PDB file of C-alpha atoms in Angstrom:
ATOM      1  CA  UNK A   1     -16.446   4.592  -7.000  1.00  0.00           C
ATOM      2  CA  UNK A   2     -14.571   3.592 -10.145  1.00  0.00           C
ATOM      3  CA  UNK A   3     -17.693   3.928 -12.254  1.00  0.00           C
ATOM      4  CA  UNK A   4     -18.498   7.320 -10.720  1.00  0.00           C
ATOM      5  CA  UNK A   5     -14.980   8.452 -11.671  1.00  0.00           C
ATOM      6  CA  UNK A   6     -15.405   7.219 -15.270  1.00  0.00           C
ATOM      7  CA  UNK A   7     -12.850   4.430 -14.842  1.00  0.00           C
ATOM      8  CA  UNK A   8     -10.108   6.723 -13.526  1.00  0.00           C
ATOM      9  CA  UNK A   9      -8.171   4.517 -11.087  1.00  0.00           C
ATOM     10  CA  UNK A  10      -6.099   7.409  -9.760  1.00  0.00           C
ATOM     11  CA  UNK A  11      -9.087   9.565  -8.808  1.00  0.00           C
ATOM     12  CA  UNK A  12     -10.888   6.551  -7.364  1.00  0.00           C
ATOM     13  CA  UNK A  13      -7.883   5.545  -5.258  1.00  0.00           C
ATOM     14  CA  UNK A  14      -7.456   9.121  -4.015  1.00  0.00           C
ATOM     15  CA  UNK A  15     -11.129   9.395  -3.114  1.00  0.00           C
ATOM     16  CA  UNK A  16     -11.109   5.988  -1.393  1.00  0.00           C
ATOM     17  CA  UNK A  17      -7.984   6.865   0.587  1.00  0.00           C
ATOM     18  CA  UNK A  18      -9.375  10.198   1.791  1.00  0.00           C
ATOM     19  CA  UNK A  19     -12.803   8.815   2.709  1.00  0.00           C
ATOM     20  CA  UNK A  20     -11.772   5.465   4.151  1.00  0.00           C
ATOM     21  CA  UNK A  21      -8.171   5.547   5.362  1.00  0.00           C
ATOM     22  CA  UNK A  22      -6.827   9.064   5.941  1.00  0.00           C
ATOM     23  CA  UNK A  23      -6.848  10.034   9.603  1.00  0.00           C
ATOM     24  CA  UNK A  24      -7.504   6.458  10.705  1.00  0.00           C
ATOM     25  CA  UNK A  25      -5.328   3.640  11.991  1.00  0.00           C
ATOM     26  CA  UNK A  26      -5.165  -0.128  11.931  1.00  0.00           C
ATOM     27  CA  UNK A  27      -3.576  -2.317  14.579  1.00  0.00           C
ATOM     28  CA  UNK A  28      -0.682  -4.424  13.416  1.00  0.00           C
ATOM     29  CA  UNK A  29       1.743  -6.758  15.096  1.00  0.00           C
ATOM     30  CA  UNK A  30       5.247  -5.319  14.767  1.00  0.00           C
ATOM     31  CA  UNK A  31       8.041  -7.440  16.194  1.00  0.00           C
ATOM     32  CA  UNK A  32       5.432  -9.319  18.200  1.00  0.00           C
ATOM     33  CA  UNK A  33       3.875  -6.209  19.754  1.00  0.00           C
ATOM     34  CA  UNK A  34       0.560  -4.586  18.877  1.00  0.00           C
ATOM     35  CA  UNK A  35       1.023  -1.169  17.355  1.00  0.00           C
ATOM     36  CA  UNK A  36      -1.215   1.359  15.620  1.00  0.00           C
ATOM     37  CA  UNK A  37      -0.347   2.188  12.014  1.00  0.00           C
ATOM     38  CA  UNK A  38      -1.771   5.575  11.038  1.00  0.00           C
ATOM     39  CA  UNK A  39      -2.746   6.756   7.563  1.00  0.00           C
ATOM     40  CA  UNK A  40      -1.866  10.413   7.009  1.00  0.00           C
ATOM     41  CA  UNK A  41      -1.554  12.800   4.091  1.00  0.00           C
ATOM     42  CA  UNK A  42       2.090  11.742   3.951  1.00  0.00           C
ATOM     43  CA  UNK A  43       0.924   8.180   3.441  1.00  0.00           C
ATOM     44  CA  UNK A  44      -0.989   9.278   0.351  1.00  0.00           C
ATOM     45  CA  UNK A  45       2.098  11.081  -1.003  1.00  0.00           C
ATOM     46  CA  UNK A  46       4.000   7.785  -0.769  1.00  0.00           C
ATOM     47  CA  UNK A  47       1.214   5.642  -2.217  1.00  0.00           C
ATOM     48  CA  UNK A  48       0.381   7.830  -5.206  1.00  0.00           C
ATOM     49  CA  UNK A  49       3.788   7.416  -6.842  1.00  0.00           C
ATOM     50  CA  UNK A  50       3.296   5.625 -10.148  1.00  0.00           C
ATOM     51  CA  UNK A  51      -0.415   5.233  -9.524  1.00  0.00           C
ATOM     52  CA  UNK A  52      -1.536   7.078 -12.658  1.00  0.00           C
ATOM     53  CA  UNK A  53       0.222   4.547 -14.880  1.00  0.00           C
ATOM     54  CA  UNK A  54      -0.568   1.435 -12.806  1.00  0.00           C
ATOM     55  CA  UNK A  55      -4.289   0.698 -12.337  1.00  0.00           C
ATOM     56  CA  UNK A  56      -3.486  -2.530 -10.455  1.00  0.00           C
ATOM     57  CA  UNK A  57      -1.798  -0.475  -7.731  1.00  0.00           C
ATOM     58  CA  UNK A  58      -5.002   1.549  -7.496  1.00  0.00           C
ATOM     59  CA  UNK A  59      -7.004  -1.635  -7.024  1.00  0.00           C
ATOM     60  CA  UNK A  60      -4.730  -2.714  -4.157  1.00  0.00           C
ATOM     61  CA  UNK A  61      -5.269   0.409  -2.052  1.00  0.00           C
ATOM     62  CA  UNK A  62      -8.532  -0.962  -0.673  1.00  0.00           C
ATOM     63  CA  UNK A  63      -6.572  -3.968   0.638  1.00  0.00           C
ATOM     64  CA  UNK A  64      -3.831  -2.054   2.464  1.00  0.00           C
ATOM     65  CA  UNK A  65      -5.443  -2.389   5.937  1.00  0.00           C
ATOM     66  CA  UNK A  66      -5.745  -6.167   5.482  1.00  0.00           C
ATOM     67  CA  UNK A  67      -2.178  -6.427   4.238  1.00  0.00           C
ATOM     68  CA  UNK A  68      -0.883  -4.466   7.228  1.00  0.00           C
ATOM     69  CA  UNK A  69      -2.904  -6.378   9.823  1.00  0.00           C
ATOM     70  CA  UNK A  70      -2.428  -9.877   8.430  1.00  0.00           C
ATOM     71  CA  UNK A  71       0.723  -9.710   6.329  1.00  0.00           C
ATOM     72  CA  UNK A  72       3.914 -11.426   7.279  1.00  0.00           C
ATOM     73  CA  UNK A  73       7.397 -10.402   6.309  1.00  0.00           C
ATOM     74  CA  UNK A  74       9.802 -13.243   5.834  1.00  0.00           C
ATOM     75  CA  UNK A  75      13.312 -13.497   4.514  1.00  0.00           C
ATOM     76  CA  UNK A  76      13.528 -15.799   1.541  1.00  0.00           C
ATOM     77  CA  UNK A  77      16.874 -17.306   0.634  1.00  0.00           C
ATOM     78  CA  UNK A  78      18.378 -16.382  -2.707  1.00  0.00           C
ATOM     79  CA  UNK A  79      17.832 -18.955  -5.391  1.00  0.00           C
ATOM     80  CA  UNK A  80      21.276 -18.219  -6.865  1.00  0.00           C
ATOM     81  CA  UNK A  81      24.610 -16.791  -5.770  1.00  0.00           C
ATOM     82  CA  UNK A  82      24.971 -13.040  -6.071  1.00  0.00           C
ATOM     83  CA  UNK A  83      27.744 -11.654  -8.226  1.00  0.00           C
ATOM     84  CA  UNK A  84      28.176  -8.382  -6.340  1.00  0.00           C
ATOM     85  CA  UNK A  85      29.144  -7.313  -2.836  1.00  0.00           C
ATOM     86  CA  UNK A  86      25.542  -7.253  -1.492  1.00  0.00           C
ATOM     87  CA  UNK A  87      24.829  -9.892   1.145  1.00  0.00           C
TER      88      UNK A  87
END
């Protein structure tokens, strides 16, 4: 796709999203329960931010379903004390 779009990561990501993800869902485990995560036009509006200036982000779009279905969110402790009121 990238070659067909003359190296334009933005157009390639948009095309990939519309053909492969939009209107579909993947099943993820959320708080230990299986749940469908849907890709909509709104999803594209969120994803496309900064995409024109960041080709790496464009490359990652193909991996979003894998990240959602296999990713884990963990809290990592700070490696230093904060100097503001955020905890």
